[in-house]
Short mmCIF file of C-alpha atoms and ligand atoms in Angstrom, two decimals:
data_model
loop_
_atom_site.label_atom_id
_atom_site.label_comp_id
_atom_site.label_asym_id
_atom_site.label_seq_id
_atom_site.Cartn_x
_atom_site.Cartn_y
_atom_site.Cartn_z
CA MET A 1 14.48 11.97 -1.36
CA ALA A 2 13.20 10.38 0.94
CA LYS A 3 16.32 7.81 3.03
CA ALA A 4 16.83 4.79 3.06
CA LYS A 5 16.38 2.57 5.84
CA VAL A 6 19.10 0.12 7.22
CA ALA A 7 19.14 -2.34 9.32
CA THR A 8 22.09 -4.30 10.36
CA VAL A 9 22.91 -7.40 12.90
CA TRP A 10 25.59 -9.02 14.35
CA LEU A 11 25.74 -12.70 14.44
CA GLU A 12 28.11 -15.01 14.51
CA ALA A 13 30.80 -12.58 14.83
CA CYS A 14 33.95 -10.08 16.36
CA ALA A 15 33.41 -6.26 16.16
CA GLY A 16 36.18 -6.16 13.24
CA CYS A 17 33.18 -5.60 10.76
CA HIS A 18 30.89 -3.20 12.50
CA MET A 19 34.12 -1.02 13.49
CA SER A 20 35.20 -0.78 9.74
CA PHE A 21 31.91 0.70 9.34
CA LEU A 22 32.69 3.51 11.50
CA ASP A 23 36.55 3.25 10.03
CA ILE A 24 33.80 4.98 7.08
CA ASP A 25 34.77 8.05 9.38
CA GLU A 26 33.54 12.07 8.37
CA ARG A 27 31.82 10.44 5.39
CA LEU A 28 29.45 8.83 7.67
CA ALA A 29 27.49 12.00 8.37
CA ASP A 30 27.21 12.28 4.77
CA LEU A 31 25.42 8.56 5.02
CA ILE A 32 23.21 9.68 7.20
CA GLU A 33 21.88 12.58 5.15
CA LYS A 34 20.77 9.92 3.06
CA VAL A 35 19.83 6.80 4.56
CA ASP A 36 17.96 5.92 8.51
CA ILE A 37 19.03 2.94 10.59
CA LEU A 38 16.37 2.30 12.08
CA TYR A 39 17.82 -1.28 13.98
CA SER A 40 21.64 -2.23 14.44
CA PRO A 41 24.14 -2.50 17.25
CA VAL A 42 25.01 1.51 17.30
CA VAL A 43 21.43 2.40 17.39
CA ASP A 44 18.54 1.42 19.49
CA GLY A 45 16.17 -0.66 17.85
CA LYS A 46 14.21 -3.64 19.79
CA GLU A 47 13.25 -5.53 16.59
CA ILE A 48 13.42 -5.39 12.93
CA PRO A 49 11.93 -3.30 11.02
CA GLN A 50 10.74 -3.72 7.12
CA VAL A 51 13.93 -1.78 5.11
CA ASP A 52 15.19 -1.41 2.15
CA VAL A 53 18.69 -2.02 2.92
CA GLY A 54 19.93 -5.36 6.02
CA VAL A 55 23.28 -6.38 6.77
CA ILE A 56 24.69 -9.80 8.20
CA ASP A 57 27.19 -9.45 9.48
CA GLY A 58 28.64 -12.58 11.28
CA ALA A 59 27.88 -16.83 10.56
CA LEU A 60 25.45 -18.82 11.45
CA GLY A 61 26.48 -20.47 14.42
CA ASN A 62 23.09 -21.27 16.29
CA GLU A 63 19.39 -21.49 16.14
CA GLU A 64 18.42 -18.02 17.20
CA GLU A 65 21.38 -16.66 14.97
CA VAL A 66 19.41 -19.25 11.44
CA HIS A 67 15.74 -16.73 13.06
CA LEU A 68 17.22 -13.52 12.65
CA ALA A 69 19.00 -13.83 9.60
CA LYS A 70 15.39 -15.38 8.47
CA GLU A 71 13.90 -12.48 9.38
CA MET A 72 16.05 -10.21 7.98
CA ARG A 73 14.89 -12.17 4.74
CA GLU A 74 11.56 -11.44 6.07
CA ARG A 75 11.94 -7.66 6.37
CA CYS A 76 14.30 -6.57 4.25
CA LYS A 77 14.44 -5.36 0.09
CA ILE A 78 18.31 -6.47 -0.49
CA LEU A 79 20.07 -8.36 1.54
CA VAL A 80 24.03 -7.84 2.21
CA GLY A 81 26.35 -10.31 3.45
CA TRP A 82 28.99 -7.99 5.22
CA GLY A 83 32.71 -10.05 5.90
CA ASP A 84 34.27 -13.33 5.78
CA CYS A 85 31.98 -14.92 8.37
CA ALA A 86 29.05 -13.50 7.06
CA VAL A 87 30.20 -14.71 3.17
CA PHE A 88 32.38 -18.02 3.76
CA GLY A 89 31.73 -19.12 7.53
CA GLY A 90 34.87 -17.35 8.73
CA ILE A 91 36.99 -17.78 11.23
CA ASN A 92 34.17 -19.37 13.68
CA CYS A 93 34.16 -22.75 11.13
CA MET A 94 37.23 -23.73 12.83
CA ARG A 95 34.77 -25.41 15.27
CA ASN A 96 33.72 -27.53 12.41
CA PHE A 97 35.71 -29.90 13.36
CA LEU A 98 34.24 -30.95 16.63
CA PRO A 99 31.09 -32.19 17.80
CA PRO A 100 29.08 -29.39 18.82
CA GLU A 101 29.42 -30.61 22.62
CA LYS A 102 32.86 -31.01 21.83
CA VAL A 103 32.92 -27.09 21.70
CA LEU A 104 31.03 -26.67 24.25
CA GLU A 105 33.08 -28.39 26.83
CA GLU A 106 36.38 -26.89 25.56
CA ALA A 107 34.33 -23.29 25.60
CA TYR A 108 32.65 -23.67 29.24
CA THR A 109 35.39 -26.28 31.04
CA ASP A 110 38.50 -27.36 29.86
CA THR A 111 40.17 -23.88 28.48
CA LYS A 112 43.49 -23.28 30.68
CA SER A 113 41.44 -19.96 32.24
CA THR A 114 38.37 -21.60 32.53
CA VAL A 115 38.40 -21.69 36.23
CA ASN A 116 34.68 -24.00 36.09
CA PRO A 117 35.33 -26.94 38.91
CA GLY A 118 31.34 -27.68 38.99
CA LYS A 119 32.77 -28.60 34.95
CA ILE A 120 28.35 -26.88 34.02
CA ILE A 121 28.56 -26.44 31.32
CA PRO A 122 25.07 -24.22 30.13
CA GLY A 123 22.05 -25.89 28.56
CA GLU A 124 18.41 -24.85 27.41
CA ASP A 125 19.09 -21.20 28.56
CA LEU A 126 21.47 -21.57 25.37
CA PRO A 127 20.24 -20.90 21.18
CA ALA A 128 21.75 -24.57 20.55
CA LEU A 129 24.04 -25.13 18.45
CA LEU A 130 24.24 -26.20 15.02
CA PRO A 131 26.46 -29.10 14.39
CA LYS A 132 28.15 -26.25 12.07
CA ALA A 133 29.19 -22.66 11.78
CA ILE A 134 27.62 -22.07 7.69
CA PRO A 135 27.47 -18.78 5.80
CA ILE A 136 24.29 -17.16 6.10
CA ASP A 137 23.83 -17.74 2.51
CA HIS A 138 23.42 -22.19 3.41
CA VAL A 139 19.88 -20.62 4.59
CA VAL A 140 18.36 -17.75 3.13
CA LYS A 141 19.39 -15.95 0.29
CA CYS A 142 21.94 -13.16 -0.07
CA ASP A 143 21.66 -10.56 -2.85
CA VAL A 144 25.53 -8.63 -2.67
CA TYR A 145 28.67 -9.82 -0.95
CA ILE A 146 31.36 -8.31 0.58
CA PRO A 147 33.89 -10.64 1.63
CA GLY A 148 36.92 -9.31 4.19
CA CYS A 149 37.78 -9.85 6.66
CA PRO A 150 37.17 -6.73 7.97
CA PRO A 151 35.67 -5.45 5.03
CA ASP A 152 37.06 -1.90 3.41
CA ALA A 153 35.34 0.71 5.29
CA ASP A 154 35.72 1.95 1.12
CA THR A 155 33.49 -1.17 0.34
CA ILE A 156 31.23 -0.73 2.68
CA LEU A 157 30.44 2.72 2.17
CA TRP A 158 31.14 2.14 -2.38
CA VAL A 159 28.18 -0.36 -1.24
CA PHE A 160 25.98 1.64 0.66
CA GLN A 161 26.54 4.04 -2.64
CA GLU A 162 25.55 1.76 -5.79
CA ILE A 163 22.78 0.79 -3.89
CA LEU A 164 21.48 4.40 -2.62
CA GLU A 165 21.81 4.75 -6.49
CA GLY A 166 19.35 1.80 -7.01
CA ARG A 167 21.98 -1.15 -9.00
CA VAL A 168 22.83 -3.96 -6.99
CA PRO A 169 26.60 -4.53 -6.80
CA LYS A 170 29.12 -6.72 -6.99
CA VAL A 171 32.13 -6.14 -5.86
CA PRO A 172 35.00 -6.13 -7.58
CA ALA A 173 37.74 -8.30 -6.44
CA ASN A 174 40.44 -4.98 -5.80
CA MET A 175 37.97 -3.59 -3.49
CA MET A 176 38.59 -6.84 -1.73
CA ARG A 177 40.52 -7.06 1.16
CA TYR A 178 41.40 -10.22 3.20
CA ASP A 179 44.24 -9.06 5.97
S1 LIG B 1 34.81 -10.50 9.17
FE1 LIG B 1 36.61 -11.11 10.08
S2 LIG B 1 36.57 -8.37 11.03
FE2 LIG B 1 33.68 -9.69 10.17
S3 LIG B 1 32.98 -9.45 12.23
FE3 LIG B 1 34.64 -11.97 10.86
S4 LIG B 1 36.43 -11.76 12.05
FE4 LIG B 1 35.44 -9.69 12.59
#
């Protein structure tokens, strides 16, 4: 049987969700017998190919992330939202109480640890911030949701196994993790 083609992207997020994927540990060896990861932070892919399964980790917080999410939707038969940031917006939404200009000021000039005497805020070289950080399904249709911060490695593996068996899984409550 041909291997399933997989792409994963890491948008507005920390490394936790992809680290949880690696926590599948030695069972990764079995999974890799059945899937080809063609594009991901953990492999050296240059552009998102057409794949069977796409995984988005992270919320949408800027225009580049919206572009990547749309590209993933176009190129992935099944799209998985992976982690609380992708599913709900997650910790990124803490900035939603401030306008984007204030967020940039906080990030580049106002924090106690920042040394920026010229108060320079990068402008056109950075993708423009969206007014708020949002879950991915505010922009693209998502087929499978894996909440959790991060989702448990067992849950991630179970979702892959279900998809490889030809099912589009709905993660049961007892497999969700919010710690
Ligand atoms: S859901 Fe949690 S672990 Fe995953 S990217 Fe967001 S903050 Fe990190």
